[in-house]
Short mmCIF file of C-alpha atoms and ligand atoms in Angstrom, two decimals:
data_model
loop_
_atom_site.label_atom_id
_atom_site.label_comp_id
_atom_site.label_asym_id
_atom_site.label_seq_id
_atom_site.Cartn_x
_atom_site.Cartn_y
_atom_site.Cartn_z
CA MET A 354 104.04 133.19 127.22
CA HIS A 355 104.14 131.59 130.72
CA VAL A 356 101.56 129.04 129.72
CA THR A 357 103.45 127.98 126.69
CA ARG A 358 106.43 127.40 128.69
CA VAL A 359 104.48 125.20 131.25
CA ARG A 360 103.10 123.30 128.16
CA TYR A 361 106.67 122.83 126.97
CA TRP A 362 107.90 121.42 130.24
CA ILE A 363 104.94 118.98 130.52
CA LEU A 364 105.51 117.70 127.09
CA ALA A 365 109.28 117.41 127.85
CA ILE A 366 108.54 115.38 131.07
CA LEU A 367 106.09 113.21 129.30
CA LEU A 368 108.63 112.45 126.54
CA PHE A 369 111.30 111.75 129.10
CA LEU A 370 108.95 109.30 130.91
CA TYR A 371 108.04 107.57 127.55
CA ILE A 372 111.63 107.06 126.58
CA ALA A 373 112.60 105.92 129.99
CA GLY A 374 109.71 103.39 129.80
CA VAL A 375 110.84 102.12 126.34
CA LEU A 376 114.47 101.87 127.58
CA PHE A 377 113.38 99.95 130.71
CA LEU A 378 111.26 97.48 128.79
CA SER A 379 114.01 96.90 126.24
CA ALA A 380 116.55 96.39 128.93
CA VAL A 381 114.31 93.90 130.51
CA THR A 382 113.98 92.08 127.15
CA LEU A 383 117.71 92.13 126.56
CA HIS A 384 118.81 90.77 129.94
CA GLU A 385 116.29 87.97 130.04
CA PRO A 386 118.53 84.99 129.05
CA LYS A 387 121.90 84.29 130.62
CA ASN A 388 125.03 83.78 128.57
CA LEU A 389 123.90 85.53 125.46
CA THR A 390 125.53 88.18 123.41
CA HIS A 391 123.58 91.10 122.30
CA GLY A 392 122.50 92.13 118.80
CA LYS A 393 124.85 90.10 116.59
CA GLN A 394 125.70 90.45 113.18
CA THR A 395 123.75 93.12 111.31
CA ASP A 396 125.27 94.70 108.23
CA ARG A 397 124.74 98.41 108.98
CA ASN A 398 125.12 99.30 105.34
CA GLN A 399 121.87 97.62 104.49
CA PRO A 400 118.63 99.51 105.08
CA PHE A 401 116.95 96.23 105.22
CA SER A 402 118.89 95.18 108.37
CA ARG A 403 118.41 98.44 110.04
CA LEU A 404 114.68 98.18 109.61
CA LYS A 405 114.86 94.68 111.15
CA ASN A 406 116.36 96.04 114.34
CA TYR A 407 113.17 97.85 114.95
CA GLU A 408 111.00 94.82 113.85
CA TYR A 409 112.80 92.50 116.19
CA GLY A 410 113.24 94.82 119.13
CA ILE A 411 109.86 96.20 119.79
CA PRO A 412 107.64 93.10 119.28
CA GLY A 413 108.67 92.11 122.74
CA LEU A 414 106.16 94.68 123.79
CA ARG A 415 103.48 92.51 122.18
CA PRO A 416 104.59 88.86 122.46
CA PRO A 417 102.78 87.41 119.36
CA LEU A 418 102.00 84.08 120.91
CA ARG A 419 100.76 85.10 124.24
CA GLY A 420 98.02 82.72 125.59
CA ARG A 421 99.03 79.95 123.26
CA SER A 422 99.41 76.56 124.30
CA LYS A 423 103.04 75.32 125.13
CA ILE A 424 104.94 73.25 122.52
CA GLN A 425 105.18 69.53 123.26
CA TRP A 426 108.68 68.36 122.29
CA CYS A 427 109.36 64.84 121.16
CA SER A 428 112.66 64.63 123.09
CA THR A 429 112.41 64.71 126.74
CA GLU A 430 114.81 67.53 126.84
CA LEU A 431 116.19 69.72 124.10
CA LYS A 432 119.95 70.10 124.30
CA TYR A 433 122.92 72.23 123.03
CA ILE A 434 125.46 70.54 120.82
CA HIS A 435 128.56 69.72 122.80
CA PRO A 436 131.35 69.68 121.62
CA ALA A 437 130.21 72.42 119.16
CA ILE A 438 130.08 71.86 115.39
CA PRO A 439 131.10 74.18 112.63
CA PRO A 440 128.22 76.68 112.50
CA VAL A 441 125.52 76.18 109.96
CA ALA A 442 123.42 79.03 108.60
CA LEU A 443 119.66 78.61 108.07
CA VAL A 444 119.23 81.32 105.45
CA SER A 445 116.02 82.61 104.16
CA PHE A 446 114.10 85.68 103.10
CA PRO A 447 111.63 86.47 105.99
CA GLY A 448 108.24 84.83 105.56
CA SER A 449 109.77 81.58 103.97
CA GLY A 450 109.06 79.15 106.76
CA ASN A 451 112.25 79.56 108.71
CA THR A 452 110.59 79.36 112.10
CA TRP A 453 108.64 76.37 111.05
CA LEU A 454 111.77 74.67 109.80
CA ARG A 455 113.57 75.52 112.98
CA TYR A 456 110.72 74.01 115.00
CA LEU A 457 110.80 70.80 112.98
CA LEU A 458 114.62 70.44 113.17
CA GLN A 459 114.39 70.89 116.96
CA GLN A 460 111.67 68.18 117.02
CA VAL A 461 113.61 65.62 114.93
CA SER A 462 117.12 66.26 116.35
CA GLY A 463 116.46 67.21 119.98
CA PHE A 464 118.90 70.01 119.65
CA TYR A 465 118.27 73.77 119.95
CA THR A 466 118.41 76.10 116.89
CA GLY A 467 119.73 79.57 117.19
CA SER A 468 119.55 82.89 115.41
CA VAL A 469 121.49 86.07 114.73
CA TYR A 470 118.47 88.01 116.06
CA LYS A 471 116.78 88.16 119.26
CA ASP A 472 113.02 87.69 118.81
CA TYR A 473 111.60 87.94 122.15
CA GLY A 474 108.41 86.17 121.14
CA LEU A 475 110.42 83.25 119.89
CA LEU A 476 112.86 83.16 122.72
CA LYS A 477 109.85 82.70 125.10
CA ASN A 478 108.11 80.28 122.98
CA GLY A 479 110.22 77.29 122.17
CA PHE A 480 113.39 78.79 120.99
CA PRO A 481 115.49 79.60 124.08
CA ALA A 482 118.63 79.55 122.06
CA GLU A 483 117.40 82.45 119.86
CA ASN A 484 120.45 84.90 119.60
CA ILE A 485 122.92 82.08 119.74
CA ALA A 486 124.90 82.16 116.64
CA ASN A 487 127.61 79.46 116.81
CA GLY A 488 128.05 75.78 116.58
CA SER A 489 126.45 74.89 119.89
CA VAL A 490 123.18 75.02 117.98
CA LEU A 491 122.12 72.96 115.20
CA VAL A 492 121.41 75.73 112.65
CA VAL A 493 121.50 79.51 113.02
CA LYS A 494 118.63 81.52 111.36
CA THR A 495 119.64 84.55 109.32
CA HIS A 496 117.95 86.77 106.82
CA GLU A 497 121.10 88.79 106.21
CA TRP A 498 123.33 88.68 103.09
CA GLY A 499 126.72 90.16 102.26
CA TYR A 500 130.21 89.12 103.46
CA ASN A 501 129.81 89.88 107.09
CA ALA A 502 126.65 87.76 107.23
CA ARG A 503 128.30 84.90 105.65
CA LYS A 504 131.75 84.84 107.18
CA ILE A 505 130.94 83.09 110.42
CA PHE A 506 129.36 80.06 108.85
CA SER A 507 130.85 76.84 107.51
CA LYS A 508 127.76 75.42 105.94
CA ALA A 509 124.51 76.81 104.76
CA ILE A 510 120.85 75.68 104.23
CA ILE A 511 119.04 78.12 101.98
CA LEU A 512 115.26 77.90 102.45
CA VAL A 513 113.59 79.43 99.41
CA ARG A 514 109.93 80.32 98.96
CA SER A 515 108.11 81.87 96.09
CA PRO A 516 108.49 85.58 96.45
CA ALA A 517 104.74 86.36 96.14
CA ALA A 518 103.95 84.02 98.99
CA ALA A 519 106.94 84.99 101.12
CA ILE A 520 106.37 88.75 100.68
CA GLN A 521 102.74 88.42 101.71
CA ALA A 522 103.70 86.38 104.77
CA GLU A 523 106.21 88.91 105.71
CA PHE A 524 103.51 91.63 105.32
CA ASN A 525 101.41 89.50 107.66
CA ARG A 526 104.16 89.10 110.17
CA GLN A 527 104.94 92.72 110.24
CA SER A 528 101.38 93.69 111.03
CA GLY A 529 100.17 90.60 112.93
CA GLY A 530 103.13 88.82 114.33
CA HIS A 531 104.27 85.30 113.67
CA ILE A 532 100.91 83.79 113.41
CA GLY A 533 98.68 86.74 112.71
CA PHE A 534 97.34 88.61 109.72
CA ALA A 535 97.49 92.05 108.06
CA SER A 536 93.96 93.40 107.74
CA PRO A 537 92.76 94.00 104.20
CA ASP A 538 92.85 97.74 104.51
CA ARG A 539 96.70 97.62 105.15
CA TYR A 540 97.05 96.69 101.51
CA LYS A 541 95.11 99.86 100.59
CA ARG A 542 96.93 102.24 102.88
CA THR A 543 97.97 105.43 101.07
CA LYS A 544 96.04 104.27 98.00
CA GLY A 545 98.09 101.10 97.73
CA LYS A 546 101.38 102.92 97.59
CA TYR A 547 102.60 101.56 100.76
CA TRP A 548 102.07 97.96 99.71
CA GLN A 549 103.52 98.63 96.27
CA GLN A 550 106.69 100.02 97.79
CA PHE A 551 106.79 97.05 100.14
CA VAL A 552 106.54 94.66 97.32
CA ASN A 553 109.29 96.38 95.31
CA ASP A 554 111.76 96.61 98.26
CA LYS A 555 111.15 93.06 99.47
CA LEU A 556 111.43 91.55 96.08
CA GLU A 557 114.85 93.16 95.68
CA ALA A 558 115.88 91.84 99.19
CA TRP A 559 114.44 88.42 98.21
CA LYS A 560 116.61 88.26 95.11
CA GLN A 561 119.76 89.52 96.96
CA THR A 562 119.43 87.14 99.81
CA ASN A 563 119.15 84.05 97.68
CA LEU A 564 121.70 85.03 95.01
CA ASP A 565 124.32 86.31 97.38
CA TRP A 566 124.33 82.99 99.33
CA LEU A 567 124.08 80.93 96.27
CA TYR A 568 126.91 82.57 94.42
CA ASN A 569 129.16 83.93 97.12
CA PHE A 570 129.13 81.54 99.96
CA THR A 571 131.88 79.00 99.53
CA GLY A 572 131.05 76.30 102.07
CA PRO A 573 128.82 73.23 101.44
CA THR A 574 125.29 74.58 100.53
CA HIS A 575 121.91 72.84 100.49
CA VAL A 576 118.94 74.50 98.93
CA ILE A 577 115.37 73.48 99.75
CA PHE A 578 112.08 74.94 98.80
CA TYR A 579 109.40 75.76 101.29
CA GLU A 580 106.82 74.25 98.81
CA GLN A 581 108.82 71.10 98.91
CA LEU A 582 108.65 71.02 102.72
CA VAL A 583 104.98 71.29 102.58
CA ASP A 584 104.42 68.67 99.84
CA ASN A 585 106.97 66.15 100.85
CA LEU A 586 108.02 66.83 104.39
CA GLU A 587 109.43 63.38 105.29
CA HIS A 588 111.79 63.26 102.24
CA THR A 589 112.79 66.88 102.52
CA LEU A 590 113.64 66.63 106.28
CA LYS A 591 115.71 63.62 105.54
CA THR A 592 117.83 65.44 103.00
CA ILE A 593 118.38 68.12 105.63
CA ILE A 594 119.34 65.59 108.29
CA ASN A 595 121.84 63.98 105.85
CA PHE A 596 123.25 67.34 104.95
CA LEU A 597 123.75 68.34 108.61
CA ASP A 598 125.23 64.86 109.19
CA ILE A 599 123.29 64.05 112.33
CA SER A 600 121.45 60.96 113.40
CA THR A 601 117.94 60.75 114.57
CA ASP A 602 116.18 57.74 115.72
CA GLU A 603 113.01 56.26 114.08
CA ASN A 604 110.64 57.39 116.81
CA LEU A 605 111.85 60.86 117.07
CA PHE A 606 111.29 61.12 113.39
CA LYS A 607 107.87 59.65 113.49
CA CYS A 608 106.97 61.91 116.36
CA ALA A 609 108.18 64.97 114.63
CA LEU A 610 106.12 64.25 111.58
CA GLU A 611 103.09 63.69 113.68
CA ARG A 612 103.54 67.08 115.32
CA LYS A 613 104.53 68.84 112.17
CA GLU A 614 101.96 71.53 112.53
CA GLY A 615 103.43 73.07 115.73
CA ILE A 616 102.17 76.38 116.77
CA TYR A 617 104.18 78.54 114.28
CA ARG A 618 102.30 77.89 111.07
CA ARG A 619 99.79 80.61 110.03
CA LYS A 620 96.47 78.98 109.31
CA ARG A 621 95.44 79.75 105.77
CA ARG A 622 93.27 82.77 105.36
CA VAL A 623 92.28 83.74 101.92
CA LEU A 624 91.79 87.43 101.25
CA ASN A 625 88.68 88.20 99.12
CA PHE A 626 91.02 90.13 96.72
CA ASP A 627 94.31 89.44 95.07
CA PRO A 628 96.85 91.89 96.57
CA TYR A 629 99.15 91.66 93.58
CA THR A 630 98.38 93.67 90.37
CA ASP A 631 99.18 92.28 87.02
CA GLU A 632 102.29 94.54 86.85
CA MET A 633 103.51 93.27 90.30
CA LYS A 634 102.97 89.60 89.14
CA ARG A 635 104.96 90.12 85.96
CA LYS A 636 107.82 91.53 88.03
CA LEU A 637 107.54 88.75 90.65
CA ASP A 638 107.56 86.13 87.94
CA LYS A 639 110.52 87.53 86.18
CA ILE A 640 112.78 87.79 89.29
CA GLN A 641 111.61 84.35 90.59
CA LYS A 642 112.54 82.72 87.25
CA LYS A 643 115.97 84.30 87.38
CA VAL A 644 116.61 83.07 90.92
CA TYR A 645 115.18 79.64 90.33
CA GLU A 646 117.25 79.13 87.17
CA ALA A 647 120.42 80.13 89.20
CA ILE A 648 119.39 77.46 91.84
CA TYR A 649 118.91 74.72 89.26
CA ASN A 650 122.15 75.57 87.56
CA PHE A 651 123.88 75.56 90.92
CA ALA A 652 122.37 72.16 91.77
CA THR A 653 123.31 70.50 88.42
CA PRO A 654 126.61 72.06 87.24
CA SER A 655 127.30 71.28 83.76
C1 LIG B 1050 128.12 80.13 121.75
O1 LIG B 1050 127.44 81.50 122.02
C2 LIG B 1050 127.13 81.47 123.39
C3 LIG B 1050 126.43 82.85 123.63
O2 LIG B 1050 127.20 83.88 122.97
C4 LIG B 1050 128.25 81.30 124.42
O3 LIG B 1050 127.82 81.37 125.75
C5 LIG B 1050 128.90 79.91 124.11
O4 LIG B 1050 129.99 79.70 124.90
C6 LIG B 1050 129.26 79.80 122.70
N1 LIG B 1050 129.67 78.49 122.33
C7 LIG B 1050 130.77 78.21 121.57
C8 LIG B 1050 131.08 76.84 121.33
O5 LIG B 1050 131.35 79.16 120.98
C1 LIG B 1051 128.69 88.59 95.68
O1 LIG B 1051 129.81 89.23 96.34
C2 LIG B 1051 130.15 90.37 95.49
C3 LIG B 1051 131.45 90.99 96.15
O2 LIG B 1051 131.33 90.97 97.46
C4 LIG B 1051 129.06 91.47 95.44
O3 LIG B 1051 129.36 92.54 94.71
C5 LIG B 1051 127.86 90.73 94.79
O4 LIG B 1051 126.70 91.69 94.83
C6 LIG B 1051 127.47 89.59 95.59
N1 LIG B 1051 126.55 88.74 94.74
C7 LIG B 1051 125.23 88.85 94.96
C8 LIG B 1051 124.31 88.03 94.14
O5 LIG B 1051 124.76 89.44 95.99
#
């Protein structure tokens, strides 16, 4: 009886210390940059956003880019936009190259890009305006959808990547950080049920994100594909610069293209098996077709 009680107390104290430790670390993370507002803009009705709060809060404990070389910027100094412009959303489903595009835009424009999240790893590695969600930055990253997610923005760039690739990239990010990988056995966890559920949930989120912004956002909208960025970076970047209505000088543009790789692109690593079953592929194809058709119809109204 007595021993049980002692054990109970020890457990309680350990638990307390653990919670205090976590709170302390997150407080350090939250108070790092000056002039920032906290935790903007997550629609609490969406389970997807709630999940994200965890994803984006805790990785501060294991900065994904520790020990990596520092980014060399083409501009001598990145700047905020002053006076501020009407805020532009950079919308994407996670794993669609959002960070890479932010990096490229900072290179060609010399302006910071912001985010409705606060990813500590990004904040410390090239994106000090992470968590700024207004027109003092060039674009503001968001993975959210719904009225609350859209209402603060005047224009939107929607970055779309094929769902199979994006979902796998997101799976990698959740297990290995921005440039790491999921180990093969993570796909096989709980006899593959975990991965199966992940694919189902994320495919739905992929569809919602893209269609909601496409159909329901009323400001000027520019849709680009990740694959288009990879295949024809120069042209695609120019269309974005046009859409944003900014000027960039020849040298800056050339420099950005030379440094296009940055440090945020995962190197290709091929799994020795295909993580998608035939059934998953059929579903991915079906939804992808539906969304791409909506995009093409949107781009060329009849
Ligand atoms: C943008 O947001 C930051 C952080 O919340 C704030 O300090 C700054 O004044 C804002 N700028 C504008 C133009 O609203
Ligand atoms: C567009 O908005 C309506 C009403 O807010 C919502 O019911 C609908 O789901 C949205 N469309 C998409 C594709 O999310």
